mmCIF file of C-alpha atoms in Angstrom:
data_model
loop_
_atom_site.group_PDB
_atom_site.id
_atom_site.type_symbol
_atom_site.label_atom_id
_atom_site.label_comp_id
_atom_site.label_asym_id
_atom_site.label_seq_id
_atom_site.Cartn_x
_atom_site.Cartn_y
_atom_site.Cartn_z
ATOM 1 C CA MET A 1 -12.990 15.683 -21.962
ATOM 2 C CA THR A 2 -14.924 11.950 -21.545
ATOM 3 C CA ASP A 3 -15.105 10.787 -24.990
ATOM 4 C CA LEU A 4 -12.204 10.778 -27.399
ATOM 5 C CA GLY A 5 -14.088 9.015 -30.148
ATOM 6 C CA ARG A 6 -16.680 11.757 -31.122
ATOM 7 C CA ASP A 7 -15.435 15.767 -30.070
ATOM 8 C CA LYS A 8 -13.202 17.822 -31.614
ATOM 9 C CA SER A 9 -10.145 16.280 -29.498
ATOM 10 C CA ARG A 10 -10.560 12.746 -31.574
ATOM 11 C CA ALA A 11 -9.167 15.548 -34.594
ATOM 12 C CA MET A 12 -6.058 16.086 -32.409
ATOM 13 C CA VAL A 13 -5.036 12.520 -32.251
ATOM 14 C CA ALA A 14 -2.196 11.582 -34.527
ATOM 15 C CA GLY A 15 -3.439 7.728 -35.363
ATOM 16 C CA THR A 16 -6.156 5.443 -34.611
ATOM 17 C CA LEU A 17 -7.705 5.406 -31.386
ATOM 18 C CA ASN A 18 -7.309 2.350 -29.561
ATOM 19 C CA GLY A 19 -10.818 0.595 -28.966
ATOM 20 C CA THR A 20 -12.541 2.561 -32.394
ATOM 21 C CA VAL A 21 -14.977 0.468 -33.309
ATOM 22 C CA LEU A 22 -17.983 0.644 -36.814
ATOM 23 C CA PRO A 23 -20.999 0.818 -35.802
ATOM 24 C CA PHE A 24 -19.575 3.946 -33.551
ATOM 25 C CA ARG A 25 -19.930 3.351 -29.706
ATOM 26 C CA PRO A 26 -18.642 5.465 -26.973
ATOM 27 C CA MET A 27 -15.442 5.134 -25.565
ATOM 28 C CA PRO A 28 -15.453 3.323 -21.820
ATOM 29 C CA ALA A 29 -15.733 5.993 -18.998
ATOM 30 C CA LEU A 30 -12.343 7.038 -18.002
ATOM 31 C CA PRO A 31 -11.225 5.460 -14.656
ATOM 32 C CA ALA A 32 -11.565 8.067 -11.582
ATOM 33 C CA THR A 33 -8.478 6.155 -9.846
ATOM 34 C CA ASP A 34 -5.072 4.506 -10.816
ATOM 35 C CA ALA A 35 -3.296 1.373 -9.963
ATOM 36 C CA ARG A 36 -1.032 3.024 -7.846
ATOM 37 C CA GLU A 37 -4.136 4.050 -5.974
ATOM 38 C CA HIS A 38 -5.834 1.287 -5.896
ATOM 39 C CA ALA A 39 -2.868 -1.198 -5.014
ATOM 40 C CA LEU A 40 -2.247 1.061 -1.813
ATOM 41 C CA GLY A 41 -5.242 0.952 -0.652
ATOM 42 C CA ALA A 42 -5.418 -2.899 -0.622
ATOM 43 C CA LEU A 43 -2.239 -2.599 0.907
ATOM 44 C CA ALA A 44 -3.928 -0.284 3.927
ATOM 45 C CA ASP A 45 -6.660 -2.647 4.281
ATOM 46 C CA PHE A 46 -4.399 -5.584 4.663
ATOM 47 C CA ILE A 47 -2.186 -3.891 7.028
ATOM 48 C CA ALA A 48 -5.321 -3.040 9.386
ATOM 49 C CA LEU A 49 -6.128 -6.794 9.643
ATOM 50 C CA ILE A 50 -2.396 -7.985 11.235
ATOM 51 C CA GLN A 51 -2.371 -8.311 14.470
ATOM 52 C CA PHE A 52 1.037 -7.507 15.824
ATOM 53 C CA ARG A 53 2.547 -8.752 19.061
ATOM 54 C CA ARG A 54 4.450 -6.542 21.565
ATOM 55 C CA GLU A 55 7.052 -7.269 23.863
ATOM 56 C CA MET A 56 6.151 -6.688 27.613
ATOM 57 C CA GLY A 57 9.238 -7.587 29.271
ATOM 58 C CA ALA A 58 10.565 -10.725 30.559
ATOM 59 C CA GLY A 59 7.821 -13.178 31.643
ATOM 60 C CA VAL A 60 4.939 -11.051 30.589
ATOM 61 C CA VAL A 61 2.439 -12.194 28.367
ATOM 62 C CA ALA A 62 3.083 -10.311 24.774
ATOM 63 C CA GLN A 63 0.733 -7.946 24.141
ATOM 64 C CA THR A 64 -1.773 -8.049 21.038
ATOM 65 C CA PHE A 65 -2.796 -4.748 18.987
ATOM 66 C CA ALA A 66 -3.656 -3.581 15.290
ATOM 67 C CA ILE A 67 -3.547 -0.947 13.742
ATOM 68 C CA LYS A 68 -7.075 0.799 12.143
ATOM 69 C CA ARG A 69 -7.673 1.290 9.274
ATOM 70 C CA GLU A 70 -7.929 5.370 9.064
ATOM 71 C CA ASP A 71 -4.787 5.616 10.604
ATOM 72 C CA ILE A 72 -2.980 4.527 8.132
ATOM 73 C CA HIS A 73 -2.025 6.895 4.934
ATOM 74 C CA LEU A 74 -1.680 6.357 1.385
ATOM 75 C CA TYR A 75 0.753 9.455 2.080
ATOM 76 C CA GLU A 76 2.983 10.868 4.432
ATOM 77 C CA PRO A 77 0.346 12.414 7.112
ATOM 78 C CA ASP A 78 -0.166 16.363 6.291
ATOM 79 C CA ASP A 79 1.611 16.375 10.434
ATOM 80 C CA VAL A 80 3.313 13.769 11.539
ATOM 81 C CA HIS A 81 3.276 15.162 15.149
ATOM 82 C CA LYS A 82 -0.350 15.215 15.216
ATOM 83 C CA ALA A 83 -1.119 11.776 13.910
ATOM 84 C CA LYS A 84 -2.572 9.065 16.156
ATOM 85 C CA TYR A 85 0.041 6.413 17.637
ATOM 86 C CA PRO A 86 0.403 3.684 16.445
ATOM 87 C CA SER A 87 0.045 4.570 12.662
ATOM 88 C CA ILE A 88 1.232 4.433 9.188
ATOM 89 C CA GLY A 89 1.843 6.604 6.110
ATOM 90 C CA PHE A 90 3.237 5.221 2.725
ATOM 91 C CA ILE A 91 5.977 7.684 1.803
ATOM 92 C CA PRO A 92 5.723 7.868 -2.120
ATOM 93 C CA ALA A 93 8.879 8.204 -4.408
ATOM 94 C CA GLU A 94 9.851 8.094 -7.910
ATOM 95 C CA ALA A 95 8.027 5.991 -9.881
ATOM 96 C CA GLN A 96 8.486 4.459 -13.624
ATOM 97 C CA ASP A 97 6.175 2.822 -15.936
ATOM 98 C CA ASP A 98 7.469 -0.678 -17.243
ATOM 99 C CA TYR A 99 6.480 -1.377 -20.887
ATOM 100 C CA TYR A 100 6.513 -4.570 -22.172
ATOM 101 C CA ALA A 101 7.621 -4.201 -25.616
ATOM 102 C CA LEU A 102 7.843 -0.888 -28.140
ATOM 103 C CA GLY A 103 4.326 -1.583 -29.590
ATOM 104 C CA PRO A 104 1.123 -0.506 -28.303
ATOM 105 C CA ALA A 105 -1.287 -1.945 -25.365
ATOM 106 C CA ALA A 106 -1.678 -5.896 -25.239
ATOM 107 C CA GLU A 107 -5.477 -7.156 -25.392
ATOM 108 C CA LEU A 108 -6.259 -9.670 -22.653
ATOM 109 C CA GLU A 109 -8.400 -11.757 -24.725
ATOM 110 C CA ASP A 110 -10.406 -13.562 -21.382
ATOM 111 C CA THR A 111 -11.454 -10.419 -20.287
ATOM 112 C CA ARG A 112 -13.707 -9.819 -23.551
ATOM 113 C CA ASP A 113 -17.459 -8.699 -22.023
ATOM 114 C CA VAL A 114 -16.064 -9.756 -18.614
ATOM 115 C CA TYR A 115 -16.359 -5.959 -17.223
ATOM 116 C CA GLY A 116 -18.868 -4.990 -20.056
ATOM 117 C CA LEU A 117 -20.447 -5.976 -23.179
ATOM 118 C CA GLY A 118 -18.440 -5.355 -25.818
ATOM 119 C CA THR A 119 -15.391 -4.758 -24.030
ATOM 120 C CA VAL A 120 -11.662 -5.453 -23.576
ATOM 121 C CA LEU A 121 -8.978 -4.847 -20.695
ATOM 122 C CA MET A 122 -6.258 -3.597 -22.563
ATOM 123 C CA ARG A 123 -2.377 -3.966 -20.610
ATOM 124 C CA ALA A 124 -0.340 -0.991 -21.097
ATOM 125 C CA CYS A 125 2.585 -1.410 -18.737
ATOM 126 C CA ASP A 126 3.376 -2.303 -14.984
ATOM 127 C CA HIS A 127 3.563 0.960 -12.523
ATOM 128 C CA VAL A 128 6.637 -0.122 -10.479
ATOM 129 C CA GLU A 129 7.571 1.980 -7.454
ATOM 130 C CA THR A 130 10.024 1.646 -4.329
ATOM 131 C CA PHE A 131 8.407 3.827 -1.404
ATOM 132 C CA VAL A 132 8.613 3.498 2.277
ATOM 133 C CA ILE A 133 6.396 2.058 4.880
ATOM 134 C CA GLU A 134 6.972 4.374 7.378
ATOM 135 C CA ALA A 135 5.126 3.592 11.222
ATOM 136 C CA TYR A 136 4.998 6.262 13.788
ATOM 137 C CA THR A 137 4.917 5.228 17.664
ATOM 138 C CA SER A 138 5.299 6.591 21.079
ATOM 139 C CA LYS A 139 7.340 3.110 22.110
ATOM 140 C CA HIS A 140 10.479 1.192 20.605
ATOM 141 C CA SER A 141 8.717 -1.775 21.335
ATOM 142 C CA LEU A 142 5.928 -0.941 19.169
ATOM 143 C CA GLY A 143 7.661 -0.090 16.179
ATOM 144 C CA HIS A 144 10.170 -3.211 16.204
ATOM 145 C CA ALA A 145 6.526 -5.538 16.794
ATOM 146 C CA ILE A 146 5.187 -3.307 13.613
ATOM 147 C CA LYS A 147 8.491 -3.784 11.472
ATOM 148 C CA ALA A 148 8.443 -7.451 12.414
ATOM 149 C CA GLY A 149 5.028 -8.474 11.993
ATOM 150 C CA ILE A 150 5.045 -6.784 8.717
ATOM 151 C CA GLN A 151 8.235 -8.657 7.242
ATOM 152 C CA ALA A 152 6.632 -11.782 8.376
ATOM 153 C CA VAL A 153 3.617 -11.951 6.623
ATOM 154 C CA PHE A 154 4.633 -10.179 3.433
ATOM 155 C CA ARG A 155 7.079 -13.256 3.312
ATOM 156 C CA MET A 156 4.306 -15.896 4.255
ATOM 157 C CA LEU A 157 3.534 -17.363 0.382
ATOM 158 C CA GLU A 158 4.336 -20.234 -0.785
ATOM 159 C CA GLN A 159 5.061 -19.257 -4.579
ATOM 160 C CA SER A 160 6.674 -16.277 -3.718
ATOM 161 C CA SER A 161 8.754 -13.879 -1.409
ATOM 162 C CA ALA A 162 6.710 -11.069 -2.343
ATOM 163 C CA LEU A 163 3.279 -10.280 -0.995
ATOM 164 C CA ARG A 164 0.938 -10.921 -3.425
ATOM 165 C CA LEU A 165 -2.960 -8.672 -3.366
ATOM 166 C CA LYS A 166 -6.060 -9.105 -5.089
ATOM 167 C CA LEU A 167 -7.786 -6.106 -5.953
ATOM 168 C CA PRO A 168 -11.068 -6.462 -7.104
ATOM 169 C CA LEU A 169 -11.993 -3.128 -7.336
ATOM 170 C CA TYR A 170 -9.152 -2.697 -10.322
ATOM 171 C CA PHE A 171 -10.391 -5.397 -12.761
ATOM 172 C CA ASP A 172 -9.451 -8.412 -10.439
ATOM 173 C CA GLN A 173 -5.633 -7.269 -11.164
ATOM 174 C CA VAL A 174 -2.901 -8.718 -8.715
ATOM 175 C CA ALA A 175 -0.156 -6.176 -7.005
ATOM 176 C CA SER A 176 2.955 -7.452 -5.443
ATOM 177 C CA PHE A 177 4.743 -6.070 -2.728
ATOM 178 C CA ASP A 178 8.398 -6.751 -1.934
ATOM 179 C CA LEU A 179 10.432 -5.376 0.754
ATOM 180 C CA GLU A 180 14.074 -4.388 -0.099
ATOM 181 C CA GLY A 181 15.604 -3.260 3.472
ATOM 182 C CA SER A 182 14.593 -1.154 6.707
ATOM 183 C CA ASN A 183 15.773 1.691 8.073
ATOM 184 C CA ARG A 184 15.172 3.290 12.176
ATOM 185 C CA GLY A 185 14.409 7.011 11.591
ATOM 186 C CA GLU A 186 16.202 8.831 14.534
ATOM 187 C CA ASP A 187 13.398 11.627 14.658
ATOM 188 C CA PRO A 188 14.743 14.865 17.031
ATOM 189 C CA ASP A 189 11.346 14.418 18.622
ATOM 190 C CA THR A 190 11.939 10.984 20.072
ATOM 191 C CA ILE A 191 12.357 12.567 23.575
ATOM 192 C CA ARG A 192 9.392 13.254 23.034
ATOM 193 C CA ASN A 193 8.081 9.601 22.670
ATOM 194 C CA ARG A 194 7.698 10.247 18.926
ATOM 195 C CA ARG A 195 9.434 7.349 16.633
ATOM 196 C CA ARG A 196 9.536 6.570 13.626
ATOM 197 C CA ASP A 197 10.676 2.999 12.099
ATOM 198 C CA GLN A 198 10.784 2.465 7.934
ATOM 199 C CA LEU A 199 10.353 -0.359 5.634
ATOM 200 C CA ILE A 200 11.467 0.464 2.101
ATOM 201 C CA CYS A 201 8.926 -1.545 -0.266
ATOM 202 C CA ARG A 202 9.025 -2.271 -4.060
ATOM 203 C CA MET A 203 5.493 -2.009 -5.533
ATOM 204 C CA GLN A 204 4.526 -3.686 -9.024
ATOM 205 C CA VAL A 205 0.712 -3.430 -10.498
ATOM 206 C CA PRO A 206 -0.497 -3.873 -13.818
ATOM 207 C CA GLN A 207 -1.852 -0.569 -15.514
ATOM 208 C CA VAL A 208 -4.944 -1.626 -17.767
ATOM 209 C CA TYR A 209 -7.465 0.008 -19.218
ATOM 210 C CA LEU A 210 -11.034 -1.078 -20.695
ATOM 211 C CA ARG A 211 -11.711 -0.201 -24.247
ATOM 212 C CA ASN A 212 -14.374 -1.460 -26.773
ATOM 213 C CA TYR A 213 -13.899 -4.329 -29.343
ATOM 214 C CA VAL A 214 -15.857 -6.130 -32.065
ATOM 215 C CA GLU A 215 -15.766 -9.646 -33.535
ATOM 216 C CA LEU A 216 -14.133 -9.800 -36.980
ATOM 217 C CA ARG A 217 -16.219 -11.930 -39.198
ATOM 218 C CA PRO A 218 -14.044 -12.448 -42.458
ATOM 219 C CA GLU A 219 -16.533 -13.222 -45.772
ATOM 220 C CA THR A 220 -15.380 -13.543 -48.834
ATOM 221 C CA ASP A 221 -16.756 -11.937 -52.052
ATOM 222 C CA PHE A 222 -16.452 -13.623 -55.452
ATOM 223 C CA GLY A 223 -17.819 -10.888 -57.552
ATOM 224 C CA GLY A 224 -21.027 -12.230 -57.884
ATOM 225 C CA VAL A 225 -20.385 -15.342 -58.810
ATOM 226 C CA GLU A 226 -21.715 -18.586 -56.563
ATOM 227 C CA ALA A 227 -19.191 -20.617 -55.546
ATOM 228 C CA THR A 228 -21.033 -23.937 -57.385
ATOM 229 C CA ASP A 229 -20.307 -22.097 -60.522
ATOM 230 C CA ILE A 230 -16.855 -22.238 -60.078
ATOM 231 C CA GLY A 231 -16.507 -25.489 -61.521
ATOM 232 C CA PRO A 232 -15.699 -29.285 -60.377
ATOM 233 C CA GLU A 233 -12.623 -29.881 -58.132
ATOM 234 C CA VAL A 234 -9.816 -31.024 -60.418
ATOM 235 C CA ASP A 235 -7.409 -33.695 -58.586
ATOM 236 C CA VAL A 236 -3.800 -32.911 -59.794
ATOM 237 C CA THR A 237 -1.200 -35.236 -58.841
ATOM 238 C CA VAL A 238 2.435 -34.236 -59.307
ATOM 239 C CA GLY A 239 5.284 -36.485 -60.061
ATOM 240 C CA SER A 240 4.793 -39.765 -61.814
#
């Protein structure tokens, strides 16, 4: 089902479809990736750019290291034991859609024709999720460095205590990430140099979608009578 504007599925919907226009135009294509995936993808790209600093001991210069983008997983790795160290996984949690009101989605008027002629973005709600950023390392010093580094860069904005990332591939929306706590997971495999460090993160990102629109051009119909035939203007003064 790709076009709700013309096929049989339209007859199954009780109400007017958002973006229905005359003359008829097909609906914009359905998205392949949702707001959550775009936001977590941007977060992974961002973390891959961080230069972490690992303490090497008293009197020794700290070692700088980074985590490769391919070692930052948007979900928990299928087999943590086979993950490269250091690496990171985002552990998903139950999320909620935070709606602004009881009515329909809101039109973002400044997006008219920006992402396609005759289209406009509709903002339905915010995706809100508290998930875990989990670091997998072989040494305590690596885990400490990753946790301390992420905590520092997440709070570097002057305007907010949360990290705000642009999503150019998701209609230029902005996702925010706010740290809410941490935890050191004592893994049974610690004796095998497999350690976990966790940061609890709250993510919020707008859920938007593209719809058709047409300009409303109101006209006045005088029933065939020209405006000039209505008669002269009359100046009426109330009171004396």
